[in-house]
């Protein structure tokens, strides 16, 4: 048997106060697509960051084609033939798409000037495989998250690397975009590239990976052949327990909590009307760019509506800031966690308490005893890991950051919760917890809106689904009518124009 | 003496000219053993203040009194200067010579020194209202002298311009006012511009360029110090007007003398910092010895032009002699 | 779960006095030891009190500056704000207005100056550096115009006693600023406003979505900075017995230096009250020591520059790659 | 591919001259029109040339500052760097060292000063503001110590002619700075280094992961800033005929103001060469106009402050929510 393309041998990584990896060993052959699975905080990103030269391992070594390599920095890793798609988008918004893709190793004319046209041409080629609609000359900041993620993927393809590491490359992508990505990845494997693929979407992993390594709390549980295992068995290995298959329970009452009429924004949302009932979980589905995020932002007071009314408990309200919406009982769990969700240098507790300072400081001074008690309570409810409430949130894995943001609204006593892609980048275990949580909230009489690009998620959670298309509501599906084909039928524009192209500014 | 009227060094009545001190109070009395003097200057980045320090040192050496001479880190560092002065008081110097950044920033020293029974002499420029002793020249007189030169040497009058020092600084205000008032009273001159130069060569150069551009028929500039005047000289040269425009500075730094000799700067009002330093330390030591002196000891100044530059730029004693002659002659 | 309780006490301690502050403290200790060895009488009680007193005005300003810096801004206009507040309040005193009213007016001016800065930053959305650079000139000009460039003299002696007295052998100014520091510490650590400041400076967008009143928080930071500048002005006027329109020249640089030495990040979201106070004392001790050593002013300037760099280096080394 | 060529000219133009620059240009036009109406002779060719000449030094510094600001830093030490470079180069000239050597030495000093700043920022990881605040004092002190505080006079006239001459009726200084601006524009827009600057200032982590040489990029920015400060010093020395150790006082503020008015963001990642030049001319035109109007010094200070604020406001309004 030939030497594996990539071998991790006894890798350990210690951060101050945290052992992120202990003695991790496994190998990936040339032409293999290898899944890397594990719950939030299992250490997947840390391992890949070691592979891509961002972190140095505390112990252990990485072998490429049997030879130990020193991956001292990203440049060395690239030179060793490693390309990486990072979980957090690593991009410069003010540079163009092509400039971002060639950042660090631009094409030049005579070694002096950046060969822009050439870069843009090559970028377009790489992008064409997944989303040809992206203009390589556009400033990256004008792209939507999903497109930015595609740019990130295309960038890794440019390198013609021997090893491609993908850390949740599809967290913002739709299933159809995944299909195209899958083709690209299989193509890479066919060319002998070793691919390490991290995703919380098990169907994807089962779809394209032959083997997978499963990690839990920084150690390898096992490297397995996926063909011989069920999803359920893999999940059990990931979480260390069996996850109960949950069913949808409705707690919706007839009482209207939130009533939206003719709501519109200056840019995208047009004439949206619907009611949200007490205890109801309302799903909003639609294609990327259909205006779901923007609708939630209007409801949460983040953006101003240009027309229409919002009434809560029958009382018409106007939001001039999220503060007003929060006072009215509405809270948003945003889509872009890093940019819109967390205050990176602050602790989990501070991040959690940010929206409910008034509650914790009834007389102007924060009651830290109470704050700690509530933080401990809420964070154990969302199962934060590691359970270090005073640690800066930036040191937590993405999934755990999300839990703190959810905790924020739990402690603020919010009655209407708006989730924008609530489980993006969140593992199966936590996902189940969050689903359970959403149901509990509904049972307690909260009203919930869930925007999600994962149809199973919508189907699992929603009592009722609104399908958005081009900024407006194309259909309303009752619980009994909810199905993937039904949603897809309404989401896709009837005329055969290409799927809603994002507006550029 | 809390009821001491706020000092105006230019107009104070209780004053004596430096040339009269010896005649009136006799030779410097014997000093207590171990007398040492502390001095705080405004800045050492300007030659004027360094020369003042040389004067202190020269006189100190002559009479065997050690002098420390410290300065703030930059002009305008008001609290830094206060820190320095406070340090000198706590260190037990017998007399303090201070040249404050502003009229008020060394005020606390007056009280601390009083408590420690240390006399304080305010030397030149900014004036501490509570000062019991002041040694220095009449700031206003600076401008007046230059104005008189114009009245005498440019009998036909014409347009003149002023480049001022830092806004709000006593010396700058007084000098400007002296010039403006005197030259305006003559009736033949017009002050077409009076703009800030912030004690800065480059700023003054730019200001002068702009003024000359607007008034090519200008006949003269008056600058509140020599650095600014030397910047103006360059602007005048660049405009090709060196034969038509007279430029005057203030302070009498060595560069100004060099420029006057080279025929570029028309003149400067020298306030003889070295001599001022000597007079100031002498005054301070007389106070240490217990003499009661008038509140202001006026030091000399003279308008220097090419004609008389040599008379005022020789060795220390020669200048002293020349100035004593001037004083006797009453100018 | 079990080790959470173990970790807690240390965490609690670290909250009040972080690793970062320990770094600054080491910097201060090094400087004190060096000067103590070089300068006889440096550790005399009188001299230590002098250091505190000489640091008090800068510390007062630096506390306000720290809050502004944490919010992601900067306030270059503290000196002119102090000057404007000083001359107006002083001329009211000279005109016979009762003390409390005149002092209140001075504080009101400080607040108003801060308000203007805050409004331009928070509502108009201009860059803090350039806004306060503009108001730096503007407020200074107003102070000069108001007084015609002359100092305001002849303040009632009884007024001066308020800010210039002593209590338990400590100058009142030191006690007042210590009080301000305690309040600032409480505000930053214990109140919603403190959390808001850290959040706004740390991630404005996230803070906005979480319902933090961005504009109000920023404006409040600038107003506090203005208020503390006015307080510093009162202390100084009490010390000097006069209010000058050119008072407070270059104060902003010292205040920023103190905050930065103390660990505030000019990128926002980070800063410490304890650190800032230590930073101000480092700068004060340095000036005092250099003067006592009779270092010539050019070399003092050199030492100032090098010590700022050294303090940052020591701090950098002691806290590691943080 | 076919419509690329159609779109090209507009894109190309917009790339060079953005909306943001248009805002700055409007600011400049407003100021010119106002002064033109108030001051007779403001639009005289001679005066316009004066404005350019008087803006040239600040523009030169501001270009370097812009690069540093784009990289996410700031350089407060430009004035003292210029002074140190000026006095050393001038004393070599006075000592009879050949021009090219003396000028090269001056430039080398500028580069060295920038290198120190850059190393402390990039390798030691100190905050740019505080590093250059420290070197601001340090370099100034070195210049003062080197000269004993005295200006260096008696420069050969033939040397002065180099930077003080005219070509086609334009002062050489203006032509030199225009050349520097063109180079800076090309560097920023067309070279990898320009991209790296934007990337490092825009998202340092992403830049690092992409393999951008972070440290080298930052150091280069500070070295360019130092070099341009040295160039500004040569121009000024040529103009004034003297190299003073106190030269360049407060230059940093003017340079930062020009860059900020021109659209540079002190948060990094953003800035425009065209905008900076316009910003420098705005400031120059303002000073010129106020002097010609013979505005009294207090009111000039007031006007300076208000015009900086107004320029930022005009700009803010014209570019909308950007
Ligand atoms: N820079 C750091 N400093 C300290 N701890 C860190 C750092 N980066 C990661 N960790 C910790 O290391 C552990 C592993 O994190 P990692 O990001 O690798 O998890 P992950 O498996 O990628 O999770 P997710 O699925 O949420 O992305 C977590 O406990 C995390 O908090
Ligand atoms: N703050 C904003 N400023 C400008 N344009 C925006 C803003 N937010 C959204 N858009 C644009 O509005 C359009 C609708 O995007 P939106 O994010 O609402 O879609 P979505 O259906 O939520 O898609 P996704 O699932 O990717 O979030 C997009 O073209 C997006 O670029
Ligand atoms: Mg991860
Ligand atoms: Mg969305």
Short mmCIF file of C-alpha atoms in Angstrom, two decimals, chain B:
data_model
loop_
_atom_site.label_atom_id
_atom_site.label_comp_id
_atom_site.label_asym_id
_atom_site.label_seq_id
_atom_site.Cartn_x
_atom_site.Cartn_y
_atom_site.Cartn_z
CA UNK B 1 1.90 90.85 50.61
CA UNK B 2 -1.20 89.02 49.36
CA UNK B 3 -2.51 92.49 48.59
CA UNK B 4 0.22 93.03 46.06
CA UNK B 5 -1.35 94.48 42.93
CA UNK B 6 -1.12 92.22 39.91
CA UNK B 7 2.13 93.00 38.19
CA UNK B 8 2.30 94.63 34.82
CA UNK B 9 5.99 94.60 34.11
CA UNK B 10 5.70 97.20 31.37
CA UNK B 11 3.95 99.81 33.48
CA UNK B 12 4.87 99.04 37.08
CA UNK B 13 5.93 102.25 38.85
CA UNK B 14 8.15 100.61 41.47
CA UNK B 15 11.04 100.03 39.10
CA UNK B 16 14.70 100.67 38.61
CA UNK B 17 16.88 100.52 35.55
CA UNK B 18 19.58 97.85 35.69
CA UNK B 19 22.28 100.47 35.24
CA UNK B 20 21.23 102.18 38.48
CA UNK B 21 21.29 99.15 40.75
CA UNK B 22 24.91 99.28 41.78
CA UNK B 23 24.81 103.03 42.31
CA UNK B 24 21.79 102.76 44.56
CA UNK B 25 22.37 99.52 46.45
CA UNK B 26 26.13 99.23 46.41
CA UNK B 27 28.17 96.20 45.51
CA UNK B 28 26.73 92.71 45.88
CA UNK B 29 26.81 91.90 49.61
CA UNK B 30 28.46 88.79 50.95
CA UNK B 31 26.28 85.72 50.55
CA UNK B 32 25.57 83.02 53.10
CA UNK B 33 27.78 79.98 52.75
CA UNK B 34 26.48 77.37 50.27
CA UNK B 35 24.05 79.61 48.48
CA UNK B 36 22.75 77.96 45.34
CA UNK B 37 20.31 79.19 42.76
CA UNK B 38 17.74 77.30 40.70
CA UNK B 39 16.46 78.56 37.41
CA UNK B 40 13.60 77.42 35.23
CA UNK B 41 13.47 78.43 31.64
CA UNK B 42 10.70 78.29 29.11
CA UNK B 43 12.49 76.09 26.61
CA UNK B 44 15.99 75.45 25.41
CA UNK B 45 14.90 75.10 21.82
CA UNK B 46 15.22 78.84 21.37
CA UNK B 47 18.65 80.45 21.55
CA UNK B 48 17.26 83.34 23.53
CA UNK B 49 16.60 81.15 26.56
CA UNK B 50 19.90 79.36 26.29
CA UNK B 51 21.69 82.71 26.30
CA UNK B 52 19.77 83.72 29.39
CA UNK B 53 21.10 80.57 31.03
CA UNK B 54 24.63 81.51 29.96
CA UNK B 55 24.13 84.82 31.71
CA UNK B 56 23.07 83.05 34.92
CA UNK B 57 26.03 80.76 34.69
CA UNK B 58 28.50 83.52 33.92
CA UNK B 59 27.41 85.56 36.87
CA UNK B 60 27.15 82.51 39.10
CA UNK B 61 30.71 81.55 38.25
CA UNK B 62 31.85 85.07 38.91
CA UNK B 63 30.46 85.16 42.42
CA UNK B 64 30.87 81.47 43.19
CA UNK B 65 27.21 80.47 43.26
CA UNK B 66 26.22 77.23 41.56
CA UNK B 67 23.19 77.56 39.30
CA UNK B 68 21.04 74.77 37.91
CA UNK B 69 19.17 75.74 34.83
CA UNK B 70 16.31 73.55 33.72
CA UNK B 71 13.73 73.90 31.03
CA UNK B 72 10.42 72.33 30.08
CA UNK B 73 10.55 69.74 27.33
CA UNK B 74 8.81 71.96 24.87
CA UNK B 75 7.45 75.42 24.65
CA UNK B 76 3.90 75.21 25.91
CA UNK B 77 4.48 72.35 28.34
CA UNK B 78 2.95 74.28 31.20
CA UNK B 79 2.54 71.55 33.77
CA UNK B 80 5.93 70.07 33.00
CA UNK B 81 7.48 73.40 33.83
CA UNK B 82 5.53 73.56 37.06
CA UNK B 83 6.81 70.10 37.97
CA UNK B 84 10.35 71.29 37.43
CA UNK B 85 9.89 74.37 39.53
CA UNK B 86 8.31 72.38 42.33
CA UNK B 87 11.23 70.01 42.25
CA UNK B 88 13.62 72.92 42.71
CA UNK B 89 11.73 74.22 45.71
CA UNK B 90 11.73 70.83 47.41
CA UNK B 91 15.41 70.45 46.72
CA UNK B 92 16.23 73.47 48.82
CA UNK B 93 17.62 76.07 46.43
CA UNK B 94 18.03 79.45 48.05
CA UNK B 95 16.54 81.46 45.25
CA UNK B 96 14.49 80.72 42.18
CA UNK B 97 14.64 82.43 38.81
CA UNK B 98 11.68 81.56 36.68
CA UNK B 99 10.66 82.40 33.12
CA UNK B 100 7.12 81.05 33.03
CA UNK B 101 5.43 79.52 30.01
CA UNK B 102 2.36 81.54 30.76
CA UNK B 103 1.27 84.16 33.21
CA UNK B 104 -0.26 81.63 35.53
CA UNK B 105 1.35 78.26 35.19
CA UNK B 106 3.99 78.82 37.88
CA UNK B 107 1.66 80.52 40.30
CA UNK B 108 1.76 77.69 42.87
CA UNK B 109 5.50 78.16 43.10
CA UNK B 110 5.02 81.59 44.54
CA UNK B 111 3.25 80.12 47.54
CA UNK B 112 5.47 77.09 47.96
CA UNK B 113 8.56 79.24 47.72
CA UNK B 114 7.15 81.72 50.16
CA UNK B 115 6.45 78.94 52.61
CA UNK B 116 10.02 77.71 52.17
CA UNK B 117 11.24 81.29 52.48
CA UNK B 118 12.82 81.24 49.04
CA UNK B 119 12.68 84.45 46.99
CA UNK B 120 11.43 84.10 43.44
CA UNK B 121 12.48 86.31 40.57
CA UNK B 122 10.34 86.35 37.47
CA UNK B 123 12.68 86.79 34.55
CA UNK B 124 11.24 88.16 31.39
CA UNK B 125 8.43 87.41 29.09
CA UNK B 126 5.36 85.98 30.77
CA UNK B 127 4.51 87.81 33.96
CA UNK B 128 3.25 86.17 37.11
CA UNK B 129 0.78 88.68 38.52
CA UNK B 130 1.78 87.84 42.07
CA UNK B 131 5.48 88.18 41.35
CA UNK B 132 7.29 90.27 43.90
CA UNK B 133 10.34 90.64 41.72
CA UNK B 134 10.66 90.94 38.03
CA UNK B 135 13.73 91.36 35.86
CA UNK B 136 13.29 92.01 32.19
CA UNK B 137 12.74 94.41 29.42
CA UNK B 138 9.66 96.36 28.47
CA UNK B 139 7.99 94.12 25.89
CA UNK B 140 5.92 96.86 24.40
CA UNK B 141 9.05 98.89 23.83
CA UNK B 142 10.22 96.27 21.34
CA UNK B 143 7.49 97.13 18.91
CA UNK B 144 7.78 100.81 19.63
CA UNK B 145 11.46 100.85 18.67
CA UNK B 146 10.82 99.18 15.35
CA UNK B 147 7.91 101.50 14.64
CA UNK B 148 10.14 104.49 15.35
CA UNK B 149 12.72 103.17 12.90
CA UNK B 150 10.10 103.09 10.18
CA UNK B 151 8.86 106.56 11.02
CA UNK B 152 12.38 107.91 10.88
CA UNK B 153 13.75 105.96 7.92
CA UNK B 154 10.65 105.71 5.75
CA UNK B 155 9.34 109.26 5.99
CA UNK B 156 6.91 108.72 3.15
CA UNK B 157 5.14 105.98 5.03
CA UNK B 158 3.53 103.01 3.35
CA UNK B 159 2.14 99.57 4.00
CA UNK B 160 3.56 97.41 6.78
CA UNK B 161 2.66 94.00 8.12
CA UNK B 162 3.08 92.18 11.42
CA UNK B 163 3.72 88.50 11.95
CA UNK B 164 2.70 87.66 15.49
CA UNK B 165 3.86 85.03 17.91
CA UNK B 166 1.61 82.48 19.55
CA UNK B 167 -1.89 83.76 20.03
CA UNK B 168 -2.50 84.94 23.56
CA UNK B 169 1.09 85.12 24.77
CA UNK B 170 1.86 88.29 26.74
CA UNK B 171 5.09 89.20 24.97
CA UNK B 172 3.52 88.73 21.55
CA UNK B 173 0.49 90.81 22.44
CA UNK B 174 2.57 93.63 23.92
CA UNK B 175 5.13 93.78 21.13
CA UNK B 176 2.45 93.76 18.46
CA UNK B 177 0.47 96.41 20.24
CA UNK B 178 3.49 98.65 20.72
CA UNK B 179 4.33 98.52 17.05
CA UNK B 180 0.80 98.90 15.81
CA UNK B 181 -0.09 101.82 18.04
CA UNK B 182 3.10 103.76 17.47
CA UNK B 183 3.20 103.37 13.72
CA UNK B 184 -0.48 104.10 13.32
CA UNK B 185 -0.18 107.31 15.33
CA UNK B 186 2.26 108.65 12.80
CA UNK B 187 -0.56 108.71 10.27
CA UNK B 188 1.51 107.78 7.26
CA UNK B 189 1.62 104.04 7.67
CA UNK B 190 -1.00 101.42 7.17
CA UNK B 191 -0.83 98.07 8.93
CA UNK B 192 -2.28 95.93 6.15
CA UNK B 193 -1.89 92.61 7.91
CA UNK B 194 -1.31 91.27 11.39
CA UNK B 195 -1.33 87.51 11.20
CA UNK B 196 -0.19 84.64 13.40
CA UNK B 197 3.22 83.08 12.80
CA UNK B 198 3.13 80.91 15.95
CA UNK B 199 6.84 81.47 16.60
CA UNK B 200 7.36 79.20 13.58
CA UNK B 201 9.66 79.84 10.65
CA UNK B 202 7.66 77.90 8.10
CA UNK B 203 4.32 79.41 9.08
CA UNK B 204 5.82 82.88 8.90
CA UNK B 205 7.35 82.15 5.52
CA UNK B 206 3.97 81.13 4.14
CA UNK B 207 2.20 84.07 5.75
CA UNK B 208 4.76 86.53 4.37
CA UNK B 209 4.49 85.01 0.91
CA UNK B 210 0.75 85.48 0.94
CA UNK B 211 0.95 89.02 2.24
CA UNK B 212 3.55 90.01 -0.36
CA UNK B 213 1.43 88.49 -3.07
CA UNK B 214 -1.48 90.66 -2.05
CA UNK B 215 0.56 93.77 -1.28
CA UNK B 216 3.59 93.86 -3.56
CA UNK B 217 4.10 97.48 -2.52
CA UNK B 218 4.64 96.56 1.12
CA UNK B 219 7.58 98.35 2.70
CA UNK B 220 8.18 96.40 5.87
CA UNK B 221 7.53 93.49 8.18
CA UNK B 222 7.74 93.34 11.92
CA UNK B 223 8.01 89.89 13.48
CA UNK B 224 7.62 89.08 17.16
CA UNK B 225 10.79 87.01 17.18
CA UNK B 226 13.89 86.37 15.08
CA UNK B 227 13.10 82.85 13.90
CA UNK B 228 9.94 84.14 12.28
CA UNK B 229 11.77 87.16 10.88
CA UNK B 230 14.35 84.91 9.25
CA UNK B 231 11.55 82.94 7.61
CA UNK B 232 10.08 86.19 6.34
CA UNK B 233 13.44 87.22 4.94
CA UNK B 234 13.43 84.08 2.81
CA UNK B 235 9.92 84.82 1.60
CA UNK B 236 10.94 88.37 0.70
CA UNK B 237 13.96 87.08 -1.17
CA UNK B 238 11.85 84.50 -2.99
CA UNK B 239 9.53 87.32 -4.07
CA UNK B 240 12.54 89.33 -5.26
CA UNK B 241 11.65 92.25 -3.03
CA UNK B 242 14.68 92.33 -0.75
CA UNK B 243 15.56 95.90 -1.71
CA UNK B 244 12.09 97.21 -1.08
CA UNK B 245 10.93 95.46 2.06
CA UNK B 246 12.52 95.98 5.47
CA UNK B 247 12.23 93.08 7.89
CA UNK B 248 12.60 93.33 11.65
CA UNK B 249 12.76 90.64 14.24
CA UNK B 250 13.02 90.51 18.00
CA UNK B 251 15.44 88.87 20.47
CA UNK B 252 18.85 89.35 18.87
CA UNK B 253 19.84 85.72 18.42
CA UNK B 254 23.14 85.08 16.68
CA UNK B 255 21.48 84.01 13.44
CA UNK B 256 19.74 87.35 13.35
CA UNK B 257 23.05 89.16 13.72
CA UNK B 258 24.55 87.04 10.96
CA UNK B 259 21.64 87.82 8.70
CA UNK B 260 21.85 91.54 9.48
CA UNK B 261 25.53 91.55 8.64
CA UNK B 262 24.77 89.74 5.40
CA UNK B 263 22.38 92.52 4.55
CA UNK B 264 19.29 90.37 4.58
CA UNK B 265 17.49 91.03 7.84
CA UNK B 266 17.11 94.75 8.31
CA UNK B 267 17.25 94.69 12.05
CA UNK B 268 16.23 93.15 15.33
CA UNK B 269 15.47 94.39 18.78
CA UNK B 270 18.10 92.79 20.97
CA UNK B 271 17.08 92.36 24.55
CA UNK B 272 20.51 91.03 25.54
CA UNK B 273 19.63 87.73 27.14
CA UNK B 274 23.12 87.09 28.51
CA UNK B 275 23.22 90.42 30.23
CA UNK B 276 19.64 89.94 31.37
CA UNK B 277 20.65 86.65 32.92
CA UNK B 278 23.53 88.30 34.74
CA UNK B 279 21.34 91.09 36.01
CA UNK B 280 18.64 88.66 37.05
CA UNK B 281 20.96 86.47 39.06
CA UNK B 282 22.55 89.51 40.65
CA UNK B 283 19.12 90.74 41.61
CA UNK B 284 18.22 87.33 42.99
CA UNK B 285 21.37 87.15 45.06
CA UNK B 286 20.83 90.63 46.43
CA UNK B 287 17.44 89.40 47.61
CA UNK B 288 19.06 86.38 49.23
CA UNK B 289 21.40 88.77 50.97
CA UNK B 290 18.40 90.58 52.35
CA UNK B 291 18.35 93.75 50.26
CA UNK B 292 15.00 95.33 49.48
CA UNK B 293 14.84 96.08 45.78
CA UNK B 294 12.19 97.73 43.66
CA UNK B 295 9.66 95.29 42.19
CA UNK B 296 10.91 95.60 38.61
CA UNK B 297 14.48 95.74 37.45
CA UNK B 298 14.39 96.87 33.84
CA UNK B 299 16.94 95.37 31.49
CA UNK B 300 18.18 97.01 28.33
CA UNK B 301 17.29 96.51 24.75
CA UNK B 302 18.45 98.09 21.55
CA UNK B 303 17.45 98.19 17.93
CA UNK B 304 20.22 96.50 16.01
CA UNK B 305 20.83 97.28 12.37
CA UNK B 306 23.80 96.82 10.11
CA UNK B 307 25.18 100.16 11.27
CA UNK B 308 25.44 99.31 14.94
CA UNK B 309 25.61 95.53 14.98
CA UNK B 310 29.27 95.42 15.92
CA UNK B 311 28.79 97.72 18.87
CA UNK B 312 26.42 95.24 20.51
CA UNK B 313 27.93 91.93 19.59
CA UNK B 314 31.36 91.98 21.13
CA UNK B 315 32.48 90.20 24.29
CA UNK B 316 30.22 90.43 27.34
CA UNK B 317 32.00 93.32 28.97
CA UNK B 318 32.12 95.42 25.83
CA UNK B 319 28.40 95.07 25.35
CA UNK B 320 27.81 95.89 28.99
CA UNK B 321 29.86 99.01 28.59
CA UNK B 322 28.01 100.03 25.45
CA UNK B 323 24.68 99.50 27.15
CA UNK B 324 25.75 101.45 30.18
CA UNK B 325 26.65 104.30 27.86
CA UNK B 326 23.24 104.00 26.21
CA UNK B 327 21.58 104.06 29.60
CA UNK B 328 23.54 107.15 30.56
CA UNK B 329 22.55 108.78 27.30
CA UNK B 330 18.95 107.99 28.09
CA UNK B 331 17.85 105.63 25.35
#
